Coordinates of C-alpha atoms in Angstrom, one line a residue:
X1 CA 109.7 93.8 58.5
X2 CA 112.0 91.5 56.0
X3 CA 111.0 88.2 58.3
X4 CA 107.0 89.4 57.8
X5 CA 107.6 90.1 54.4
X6 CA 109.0 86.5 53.6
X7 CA 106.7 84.9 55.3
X8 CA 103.8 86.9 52.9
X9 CA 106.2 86.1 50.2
X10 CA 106.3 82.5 50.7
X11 CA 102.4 82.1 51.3
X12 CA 101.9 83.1 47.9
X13 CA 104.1 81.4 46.3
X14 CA 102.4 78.2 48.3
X15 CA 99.2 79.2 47.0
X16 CA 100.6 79.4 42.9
X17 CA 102.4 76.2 43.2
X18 CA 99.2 74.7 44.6
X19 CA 96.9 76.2 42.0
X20 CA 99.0 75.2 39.4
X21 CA 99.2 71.7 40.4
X22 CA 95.5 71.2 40.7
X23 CA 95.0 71.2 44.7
X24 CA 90.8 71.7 45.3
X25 CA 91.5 71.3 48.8
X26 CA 94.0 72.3 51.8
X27 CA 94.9 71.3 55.1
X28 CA 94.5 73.6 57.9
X29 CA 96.7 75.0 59.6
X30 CA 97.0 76.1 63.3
X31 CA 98.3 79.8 63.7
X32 CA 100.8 81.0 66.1
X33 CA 98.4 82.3 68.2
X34 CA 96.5 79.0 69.0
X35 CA 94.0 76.8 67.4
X36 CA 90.8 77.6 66.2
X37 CA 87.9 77.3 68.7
X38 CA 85.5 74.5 69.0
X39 CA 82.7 76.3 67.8
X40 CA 84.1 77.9 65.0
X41 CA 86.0 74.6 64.1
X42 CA 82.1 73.3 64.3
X43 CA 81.1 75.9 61.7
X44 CA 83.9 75.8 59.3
X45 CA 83.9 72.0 58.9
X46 CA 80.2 72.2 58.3
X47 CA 80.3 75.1 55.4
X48 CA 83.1 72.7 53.9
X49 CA 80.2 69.8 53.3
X50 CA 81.2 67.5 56.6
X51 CA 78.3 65.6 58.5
X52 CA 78.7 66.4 61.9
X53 CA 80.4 69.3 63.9
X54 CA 84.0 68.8 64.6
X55 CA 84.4 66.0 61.2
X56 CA 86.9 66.9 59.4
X57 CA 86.3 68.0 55.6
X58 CA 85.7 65.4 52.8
X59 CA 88.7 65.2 51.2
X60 CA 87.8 66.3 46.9
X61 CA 85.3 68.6 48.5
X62 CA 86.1 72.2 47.4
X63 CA 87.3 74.6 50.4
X64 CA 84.5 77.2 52.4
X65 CA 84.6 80.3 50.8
X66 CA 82.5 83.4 52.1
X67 CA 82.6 84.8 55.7
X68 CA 81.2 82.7 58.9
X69 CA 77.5 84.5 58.5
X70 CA 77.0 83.1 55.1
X71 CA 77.9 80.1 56.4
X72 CA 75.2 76.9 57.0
X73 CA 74.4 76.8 60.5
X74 CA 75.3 73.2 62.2
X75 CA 72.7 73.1 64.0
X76 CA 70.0 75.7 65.4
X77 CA 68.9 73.1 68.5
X78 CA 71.1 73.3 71.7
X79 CA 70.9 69.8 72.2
X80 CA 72.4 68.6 68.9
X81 CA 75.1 71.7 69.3
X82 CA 77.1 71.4 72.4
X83 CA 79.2 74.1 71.5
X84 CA 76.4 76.9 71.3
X85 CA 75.6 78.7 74.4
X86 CA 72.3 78.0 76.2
X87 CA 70.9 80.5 78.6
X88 CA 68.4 78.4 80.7
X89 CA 71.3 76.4 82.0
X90 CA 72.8 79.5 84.0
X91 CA 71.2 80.0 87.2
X92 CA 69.8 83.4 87.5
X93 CA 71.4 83.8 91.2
X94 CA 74.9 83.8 90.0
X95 CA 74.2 86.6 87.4
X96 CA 75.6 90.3 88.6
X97 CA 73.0 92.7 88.4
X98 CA 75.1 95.5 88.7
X99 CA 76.7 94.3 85.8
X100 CA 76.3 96.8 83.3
X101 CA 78.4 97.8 79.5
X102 CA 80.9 100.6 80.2
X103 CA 80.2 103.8 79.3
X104 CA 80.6 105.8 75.6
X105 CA 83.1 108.3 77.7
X106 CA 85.4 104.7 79.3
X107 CA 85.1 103.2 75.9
X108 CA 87.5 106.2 74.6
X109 CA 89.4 106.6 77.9
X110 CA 90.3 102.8 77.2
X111 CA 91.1 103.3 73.7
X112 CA 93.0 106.5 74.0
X113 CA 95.1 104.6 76.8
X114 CA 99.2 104.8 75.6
X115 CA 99.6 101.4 76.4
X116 CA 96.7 100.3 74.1
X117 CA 98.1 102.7 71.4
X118 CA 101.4 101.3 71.8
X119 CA 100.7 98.1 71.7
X120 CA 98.1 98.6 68.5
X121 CA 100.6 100.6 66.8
X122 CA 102.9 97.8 66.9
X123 CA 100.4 95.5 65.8
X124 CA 100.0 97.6 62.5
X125 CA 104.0 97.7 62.3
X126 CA 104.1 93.9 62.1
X127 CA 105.8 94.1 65.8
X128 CA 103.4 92.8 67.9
X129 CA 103.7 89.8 70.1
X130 CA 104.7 86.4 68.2
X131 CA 105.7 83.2 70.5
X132 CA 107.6 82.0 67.2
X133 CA 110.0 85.2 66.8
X134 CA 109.9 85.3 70.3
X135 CA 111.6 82.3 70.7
X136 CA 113.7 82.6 68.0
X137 CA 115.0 85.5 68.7
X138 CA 116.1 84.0 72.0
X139 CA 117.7 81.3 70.8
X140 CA 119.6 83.2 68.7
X141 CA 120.6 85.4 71.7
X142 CA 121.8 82.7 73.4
X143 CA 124.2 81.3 70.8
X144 CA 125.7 84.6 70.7
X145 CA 125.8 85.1 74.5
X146 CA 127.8 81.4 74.6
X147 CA 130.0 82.8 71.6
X148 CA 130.7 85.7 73.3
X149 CA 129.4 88.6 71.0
X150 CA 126.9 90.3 73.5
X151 CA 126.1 93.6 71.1
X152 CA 124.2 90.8 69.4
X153 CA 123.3 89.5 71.9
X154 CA 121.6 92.6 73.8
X155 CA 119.5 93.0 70.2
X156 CA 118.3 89.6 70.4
X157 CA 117.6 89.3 73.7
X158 CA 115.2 92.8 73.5
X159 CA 113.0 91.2 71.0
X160 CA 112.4 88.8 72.8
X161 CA 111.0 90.4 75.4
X162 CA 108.7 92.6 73.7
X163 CA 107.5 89.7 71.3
X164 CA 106.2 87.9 73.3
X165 CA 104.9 89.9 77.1
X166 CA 103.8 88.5 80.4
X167 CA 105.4 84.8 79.9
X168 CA 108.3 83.2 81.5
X169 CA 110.2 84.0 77.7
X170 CA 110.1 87.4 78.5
X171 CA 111.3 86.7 82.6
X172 CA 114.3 85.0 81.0
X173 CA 114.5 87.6 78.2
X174 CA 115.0 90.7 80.8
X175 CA 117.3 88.7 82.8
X176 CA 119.5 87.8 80.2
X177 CA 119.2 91.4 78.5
X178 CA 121.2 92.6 82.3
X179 CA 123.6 89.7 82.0
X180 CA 124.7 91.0 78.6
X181 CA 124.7 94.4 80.0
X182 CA 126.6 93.1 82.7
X183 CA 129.1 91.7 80.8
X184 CA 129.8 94.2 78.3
X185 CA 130.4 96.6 81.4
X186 CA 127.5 98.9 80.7
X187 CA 126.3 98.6 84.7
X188 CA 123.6 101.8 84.3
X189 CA 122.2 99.7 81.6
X190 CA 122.3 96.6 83.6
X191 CA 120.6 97.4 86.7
X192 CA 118.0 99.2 84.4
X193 CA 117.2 95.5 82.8
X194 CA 117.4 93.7 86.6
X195 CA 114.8 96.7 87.9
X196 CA 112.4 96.6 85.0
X197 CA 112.4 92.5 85.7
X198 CA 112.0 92.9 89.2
X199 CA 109.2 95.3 88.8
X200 CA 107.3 93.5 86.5
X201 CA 108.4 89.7 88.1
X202 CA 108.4 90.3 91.6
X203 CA 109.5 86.8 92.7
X204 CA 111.8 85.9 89.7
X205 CA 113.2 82.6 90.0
X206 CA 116.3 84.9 89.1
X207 CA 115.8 87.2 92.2
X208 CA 119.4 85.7 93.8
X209 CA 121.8 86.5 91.2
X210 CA 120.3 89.8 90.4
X211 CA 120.7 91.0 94.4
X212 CA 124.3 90.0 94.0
X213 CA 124.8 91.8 90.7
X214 CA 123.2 94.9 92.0
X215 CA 126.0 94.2 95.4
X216 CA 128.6 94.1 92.9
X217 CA 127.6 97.2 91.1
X218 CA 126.6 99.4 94.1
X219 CA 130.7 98.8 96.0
X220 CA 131.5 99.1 92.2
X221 CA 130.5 102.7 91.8
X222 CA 130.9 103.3 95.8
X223 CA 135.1 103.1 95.1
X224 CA 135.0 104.6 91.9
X225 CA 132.8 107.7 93.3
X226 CA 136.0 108.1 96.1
X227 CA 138.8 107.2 94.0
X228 CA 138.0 109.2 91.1
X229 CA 134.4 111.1 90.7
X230 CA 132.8 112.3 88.5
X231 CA 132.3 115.8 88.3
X232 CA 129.4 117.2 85.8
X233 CA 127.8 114.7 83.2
X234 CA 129.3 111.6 82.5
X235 CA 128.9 110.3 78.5
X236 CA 132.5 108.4 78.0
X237 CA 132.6 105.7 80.8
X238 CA 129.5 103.7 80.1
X239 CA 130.1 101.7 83.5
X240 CA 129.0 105.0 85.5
X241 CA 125.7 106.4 85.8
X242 CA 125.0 109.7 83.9
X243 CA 125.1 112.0 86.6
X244 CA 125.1 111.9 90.6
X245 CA 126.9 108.9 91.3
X246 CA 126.4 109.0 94.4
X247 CA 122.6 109.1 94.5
X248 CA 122.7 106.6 92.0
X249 CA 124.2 104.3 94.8
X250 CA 122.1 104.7 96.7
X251 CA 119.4 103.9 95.0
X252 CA 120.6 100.8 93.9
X253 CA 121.9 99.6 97.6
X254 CA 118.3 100.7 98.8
X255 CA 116.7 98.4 96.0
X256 CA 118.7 95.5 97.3
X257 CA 116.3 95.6 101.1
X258 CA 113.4 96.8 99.1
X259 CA 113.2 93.7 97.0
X260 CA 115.1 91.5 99.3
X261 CA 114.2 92.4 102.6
X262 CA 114.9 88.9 104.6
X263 CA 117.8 88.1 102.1
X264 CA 121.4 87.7 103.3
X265 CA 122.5 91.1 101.5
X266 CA 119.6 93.1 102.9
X267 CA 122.0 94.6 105.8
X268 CA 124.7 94.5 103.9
X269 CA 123.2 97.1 101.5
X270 CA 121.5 98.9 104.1
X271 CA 125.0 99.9 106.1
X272 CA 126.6 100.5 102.6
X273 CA 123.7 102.9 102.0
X274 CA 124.7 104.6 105.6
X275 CA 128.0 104.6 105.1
X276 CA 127.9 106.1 101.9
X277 CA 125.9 109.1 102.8
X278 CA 127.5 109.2 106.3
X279 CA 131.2 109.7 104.0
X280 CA 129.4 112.5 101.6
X281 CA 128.1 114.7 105.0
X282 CA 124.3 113.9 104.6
X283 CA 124.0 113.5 108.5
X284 CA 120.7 112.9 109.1
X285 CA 120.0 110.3 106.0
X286 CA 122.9 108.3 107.6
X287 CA 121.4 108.5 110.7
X288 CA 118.1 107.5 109.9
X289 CA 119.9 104.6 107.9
X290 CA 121.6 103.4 111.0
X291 CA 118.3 103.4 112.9
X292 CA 116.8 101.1 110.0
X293 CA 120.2 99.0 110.9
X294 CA 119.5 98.7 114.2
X295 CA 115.9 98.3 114.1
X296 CA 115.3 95.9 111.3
X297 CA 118.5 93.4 111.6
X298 CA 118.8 92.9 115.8
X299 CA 120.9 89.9 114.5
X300 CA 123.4 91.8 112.4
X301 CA 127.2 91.7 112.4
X302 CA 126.8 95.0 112.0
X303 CA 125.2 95.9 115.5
X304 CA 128.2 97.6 116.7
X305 CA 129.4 100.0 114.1
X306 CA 125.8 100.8 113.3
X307 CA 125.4 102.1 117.3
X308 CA 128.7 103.9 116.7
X309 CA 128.7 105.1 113.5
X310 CA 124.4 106.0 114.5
X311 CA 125.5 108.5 117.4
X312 CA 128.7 110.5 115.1
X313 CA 125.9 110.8 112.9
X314 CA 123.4 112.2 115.3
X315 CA 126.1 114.5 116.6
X316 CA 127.0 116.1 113.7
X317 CA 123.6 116.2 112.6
X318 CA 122.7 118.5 115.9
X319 CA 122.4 122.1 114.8
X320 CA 123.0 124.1 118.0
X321 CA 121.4 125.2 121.6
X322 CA 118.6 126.9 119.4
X323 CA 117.1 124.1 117.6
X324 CA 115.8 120.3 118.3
X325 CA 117.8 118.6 121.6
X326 CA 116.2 115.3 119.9
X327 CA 119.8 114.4 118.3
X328 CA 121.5 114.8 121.3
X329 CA 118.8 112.7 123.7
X330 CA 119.2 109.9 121.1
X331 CA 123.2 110.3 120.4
X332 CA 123.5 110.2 124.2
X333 CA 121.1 107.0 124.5
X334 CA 123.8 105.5 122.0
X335 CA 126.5 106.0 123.6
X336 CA 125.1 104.4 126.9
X337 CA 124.4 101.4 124.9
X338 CA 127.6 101.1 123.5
X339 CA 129.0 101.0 126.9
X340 CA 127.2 98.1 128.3
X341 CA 126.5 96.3 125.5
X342 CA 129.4 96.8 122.6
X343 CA 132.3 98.4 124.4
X344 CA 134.0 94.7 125.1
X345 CA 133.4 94.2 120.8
X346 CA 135.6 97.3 120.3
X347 CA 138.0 98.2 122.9
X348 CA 139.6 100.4 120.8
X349 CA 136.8 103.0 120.7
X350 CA 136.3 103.0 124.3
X351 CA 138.3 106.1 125.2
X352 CA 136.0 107.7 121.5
X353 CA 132.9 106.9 123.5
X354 CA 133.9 108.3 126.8
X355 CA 134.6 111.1 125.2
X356 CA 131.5 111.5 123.2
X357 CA 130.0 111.4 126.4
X358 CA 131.2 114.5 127.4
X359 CA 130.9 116.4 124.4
X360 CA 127.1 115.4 124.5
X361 CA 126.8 116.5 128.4
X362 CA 128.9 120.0 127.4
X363 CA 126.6 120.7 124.9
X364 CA 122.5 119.9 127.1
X365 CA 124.8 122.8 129.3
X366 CA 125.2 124.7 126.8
X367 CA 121.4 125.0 125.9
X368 CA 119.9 124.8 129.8
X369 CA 122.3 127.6 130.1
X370 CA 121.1 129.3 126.6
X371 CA 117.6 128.5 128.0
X372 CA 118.6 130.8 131.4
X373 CA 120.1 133.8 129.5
X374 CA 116.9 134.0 127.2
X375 CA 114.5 134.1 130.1
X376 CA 117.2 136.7 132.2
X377 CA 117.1 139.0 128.5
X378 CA 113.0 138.8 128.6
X379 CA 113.2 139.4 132.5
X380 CA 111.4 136.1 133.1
X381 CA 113.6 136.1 136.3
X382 CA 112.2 133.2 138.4
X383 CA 112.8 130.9 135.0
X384 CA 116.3 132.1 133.9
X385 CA 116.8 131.1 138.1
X386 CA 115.4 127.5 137.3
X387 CA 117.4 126.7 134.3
X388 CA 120.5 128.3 135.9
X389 CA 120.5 125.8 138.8
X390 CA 119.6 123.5 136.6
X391 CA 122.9 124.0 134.9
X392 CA 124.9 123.9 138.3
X393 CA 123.0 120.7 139.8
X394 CA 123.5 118.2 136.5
X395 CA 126.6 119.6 134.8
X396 CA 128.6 121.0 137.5
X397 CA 131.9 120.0 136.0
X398 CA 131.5 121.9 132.9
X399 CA 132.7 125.2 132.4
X400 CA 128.5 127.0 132.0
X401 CA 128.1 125.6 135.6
X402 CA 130.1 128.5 136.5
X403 CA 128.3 131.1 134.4
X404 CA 125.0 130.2 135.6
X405 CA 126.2 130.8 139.1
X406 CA 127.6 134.2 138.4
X407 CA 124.1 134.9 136.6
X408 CA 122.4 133.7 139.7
X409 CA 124.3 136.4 142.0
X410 CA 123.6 138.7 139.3
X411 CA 119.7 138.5 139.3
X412 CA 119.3 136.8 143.0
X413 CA 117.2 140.6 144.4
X414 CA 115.1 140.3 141.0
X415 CA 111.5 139.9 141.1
X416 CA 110.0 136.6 139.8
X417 CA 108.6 138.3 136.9
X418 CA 108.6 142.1 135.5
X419 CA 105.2 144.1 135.4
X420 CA 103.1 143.6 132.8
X421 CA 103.7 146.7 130.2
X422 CA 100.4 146.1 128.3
X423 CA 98.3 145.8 131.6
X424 CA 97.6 149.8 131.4
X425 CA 96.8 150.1 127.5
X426 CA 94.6 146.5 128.0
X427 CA 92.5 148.2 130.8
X428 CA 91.3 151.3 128.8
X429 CA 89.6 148.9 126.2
X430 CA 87.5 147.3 129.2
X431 CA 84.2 147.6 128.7
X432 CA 82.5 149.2 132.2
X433 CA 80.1 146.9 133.9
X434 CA 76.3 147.5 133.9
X435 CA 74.9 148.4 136.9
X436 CA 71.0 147.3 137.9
X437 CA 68.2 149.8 138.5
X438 CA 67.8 152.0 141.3
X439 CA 71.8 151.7 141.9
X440 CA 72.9 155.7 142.0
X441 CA 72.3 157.0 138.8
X442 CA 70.2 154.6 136.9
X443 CA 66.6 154.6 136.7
X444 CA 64.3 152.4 138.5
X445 CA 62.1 152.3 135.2
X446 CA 62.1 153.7 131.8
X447 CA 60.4 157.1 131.6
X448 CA 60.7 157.1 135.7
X449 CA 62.7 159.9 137.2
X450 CA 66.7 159.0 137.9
X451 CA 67.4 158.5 141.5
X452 CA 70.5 160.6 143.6
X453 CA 72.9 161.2 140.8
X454 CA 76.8 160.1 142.1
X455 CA 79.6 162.8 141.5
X456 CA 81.6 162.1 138.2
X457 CA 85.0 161.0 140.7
X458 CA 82.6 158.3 142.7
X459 CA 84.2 154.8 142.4
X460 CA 81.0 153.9 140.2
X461 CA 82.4 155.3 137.2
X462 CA 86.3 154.7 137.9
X463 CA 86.5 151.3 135.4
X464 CA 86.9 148.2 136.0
X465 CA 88.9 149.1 139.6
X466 CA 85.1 149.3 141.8
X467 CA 87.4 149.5 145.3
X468 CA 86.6 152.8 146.9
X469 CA 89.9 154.6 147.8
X470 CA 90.5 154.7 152.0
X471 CA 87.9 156.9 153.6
X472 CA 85.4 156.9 151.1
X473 CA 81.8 156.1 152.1
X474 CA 81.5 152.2 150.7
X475 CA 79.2 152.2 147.8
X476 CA 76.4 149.5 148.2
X477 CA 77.5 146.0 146.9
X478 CA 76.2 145.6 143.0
X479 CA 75.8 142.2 141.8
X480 CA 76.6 141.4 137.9
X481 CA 73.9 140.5 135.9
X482 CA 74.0 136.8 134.1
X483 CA 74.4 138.4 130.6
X484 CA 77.3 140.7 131.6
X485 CA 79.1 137.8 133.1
X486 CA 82.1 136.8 131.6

């Protein structure tokens, strides 16, 4: 507000001094924002008394007062006016006829809009965007960054970047801003700056050093977190996040492949994102991390510890006989693969995967066998016998291969399956078939008289069961009708 204020200030004392000295005329003088245009460059040097559009003024001629519309028109031909629009000379095809003005109801929408308000508010304030503070601002955030007073420089360096939006001043601006940051120690702060640049610049020319500085402050907070962490909020040590460390570091290491996918850090902050969550117990996010390892850098150092670390992750994240065997399919497929492919890489875990192995075969026993006793408990006998020999044929080592076969014994003079309970209760909701005319009975015709009339025992009215009992005189054979078909 003081630097607006001067320049008001000085202005009118300009405007004194030159009054007083007897000045009739002025030069002009281009604003910050650009020149004036052509055409109303035409028009002002016309209403000052020049000749011809574009002349400059005479000099002893008094300066153009009024507004443009008062003003003397240079010209009203388009051929002496070059700078006046002509609408013959645009050829109809190329005009939209969809085209149309937006609407009463988008007119407010766009003015209502918090960005527009913002940006209009600080237009009012005397902050809106100047290239000349801009600029100045940065320079003078530079010398203090070189002296070595970065408060200042952090002040400086946000004015900069507000004064003057969607340039390459502002690209440097932000970037500097997180240097600052950076150096002051105030890493939450910093990696705030480098995302807001990255968001807004997606291919900064400062994309490089920012991936490194995010590196630095990811394994920065990734030791801190295990060495000493922070329990509850955090407002003394402005070099750790707020709150959740830990999520925090992720989200930075996670940042580094988004923005950097092909970059030589990308797998590095992808295993440090698996690592980290595989250390804090979040099983299946590691896992899923290792996958991305595995799958998205084939060329990685990392191959080997990520097929490793992958299938303890898997493991742990395997919940029991009752739930998904997915884990254990995939941890198993690991393991496999680290013994063909990794095993000469890291003799030292070769015993760690053998024995992984069998943990993984113990437990797809466990659950074939958990898999028998449910069908045995729900007398499903024929597929509690399936799963049991299952158990015997693929796991016979393991200790369920000798339960199943004592279930077997147990269950061998069992039916396949047990009578169906409901059967009965289902079979008195049956509906009874209809039976044509002139079957015992039923009348040949409405009104006609009923033909021999069957005894209330005869098959005919015993349900949906139409076999006569042994000995009984066979009924004649009664054919459905199309509608009663079912």
């Amino acid at each position: 507000m003081r630097a607006v204020f001067g320049k008001h200030l000085m202005r009118l004392l300009a405007a004194a001094l030159c009054a007083a000295a007897g000045c009739t005329g002025s030069k002009q003088i281009a604003s910050v924002e650009g020149p004036l245009t052509p055409y109303s460059t035409a028009i002002a040097a016309s209403s000052a008394g020049s000749t011809s559009p574009g002349a400059p003024a005479t000099p002893g001629a008094s300066p153009a007062t009024g507004n443009l519309a008062s003003a003397t028109p240079v010209s009203t031909s388009t051929a002496n006016d070059p700078y006046r629009f002509d609408p013959s000379s645009v050829d109809p095809d190329l005009l939209d006829p969809d085209e149309k003005k937006p609407s009463t109801w988008e007119r407010v929408q766009e003015a209502a809009s918090p960005k527009k308000f913002s940006s209009g508010f600080k237009k009012m304030i005397g902050r809106g965007p100047n290239e000349a503070i801009a600029r100045h601002s940065y320079n003078m955030a530079d010398l203090y960054f070189r002296e070595g007073d970065y408060e200042k420089a952090v002040d400086e360096y946000k004015v900069a970047s507000y004064r003057w939006p969607d340039s390459s001043l502002q690209e440097d601006a932000l970037f500097m801003l997180g240097e600052s940051h950076f150096q002051l120690n105030h890493y939450p702060k910093a990696s705030d700056a480098y995302h807001k640049l990255l968001k807004k610049y997606e291919n900064s020319r400062h994309l490089d050093v920012i991936i490194k500085r995010r590196f630095a402050i990811g394994r920065y907070w990734e030791q801190r977190s295990k060495d000493d962490p922070v329990r509850g909020l955090n407002f003394k040590d402005k070099s750790m996040p707020v709150w959740d460390t830990i999520s925090n570091t992720v989200a930075i290491y996670e940042s580094i492949r988004m923005d950097d996918p092909t970059g030589p850090l990308a797998d590095d902050a992808t295993m440090a994102t698996a690592n980290t969550l595989f250390l804090n117990g979040r099983w299946e996010d590691a896992a899923y991390h290792y996958d991305l390892m595995r799958t998205e850098f084939p060329q990685s150092e990392f191959q080997p510890q990520a097929h490793l670390l992958g299938m303890q992750a898997k493991l742990r994240s395997y919940q029991g006989p009752h739930y998904d065997a997915r884990p254990l399919l995939e941890a198993r497929k690991l393991a496999q693969t680290l013994q063909t492919q990794f095993v000469a890489q890291m003799p030292n875990e070769r015993e760690n995967i053998a024995q992984a192995l069998k943990t993984i075969e113990a437990q797809m026993a466990e659950r074939d066998y958990s898999l028998g006793q449910f069908y045995q408990n729900s007398r499903h006998y024929y597929a509690a016998r399936f799963y049991y020999a299952e158990v015997v044929k693929q796991y016979p080592q393991s200790r369920f291969a000798d339960l199943a076969k004592a279930n077997m014994d147990s269950i061998k003079d069992k039916p396949p399956d047990s009578k169906n309970e409901i059967e009965w209760i289902a079979s008195k909701f049956r509906r009874a078939p209809q039976l044509p005319p002139g079957a015992p009975g039923v009348p040949l015709q409405p009104g006609a008289p009923a033909g021999p009339t069957a005894p209330q025992d005869s098959p005919i009215f015993a349900g949906p069961q139409l076999t006569p009992p042994p000995g009984a005189p066979q009924a004649p054979a009664v054919a459905r009708q199309p509608q009663d078909q079912r």
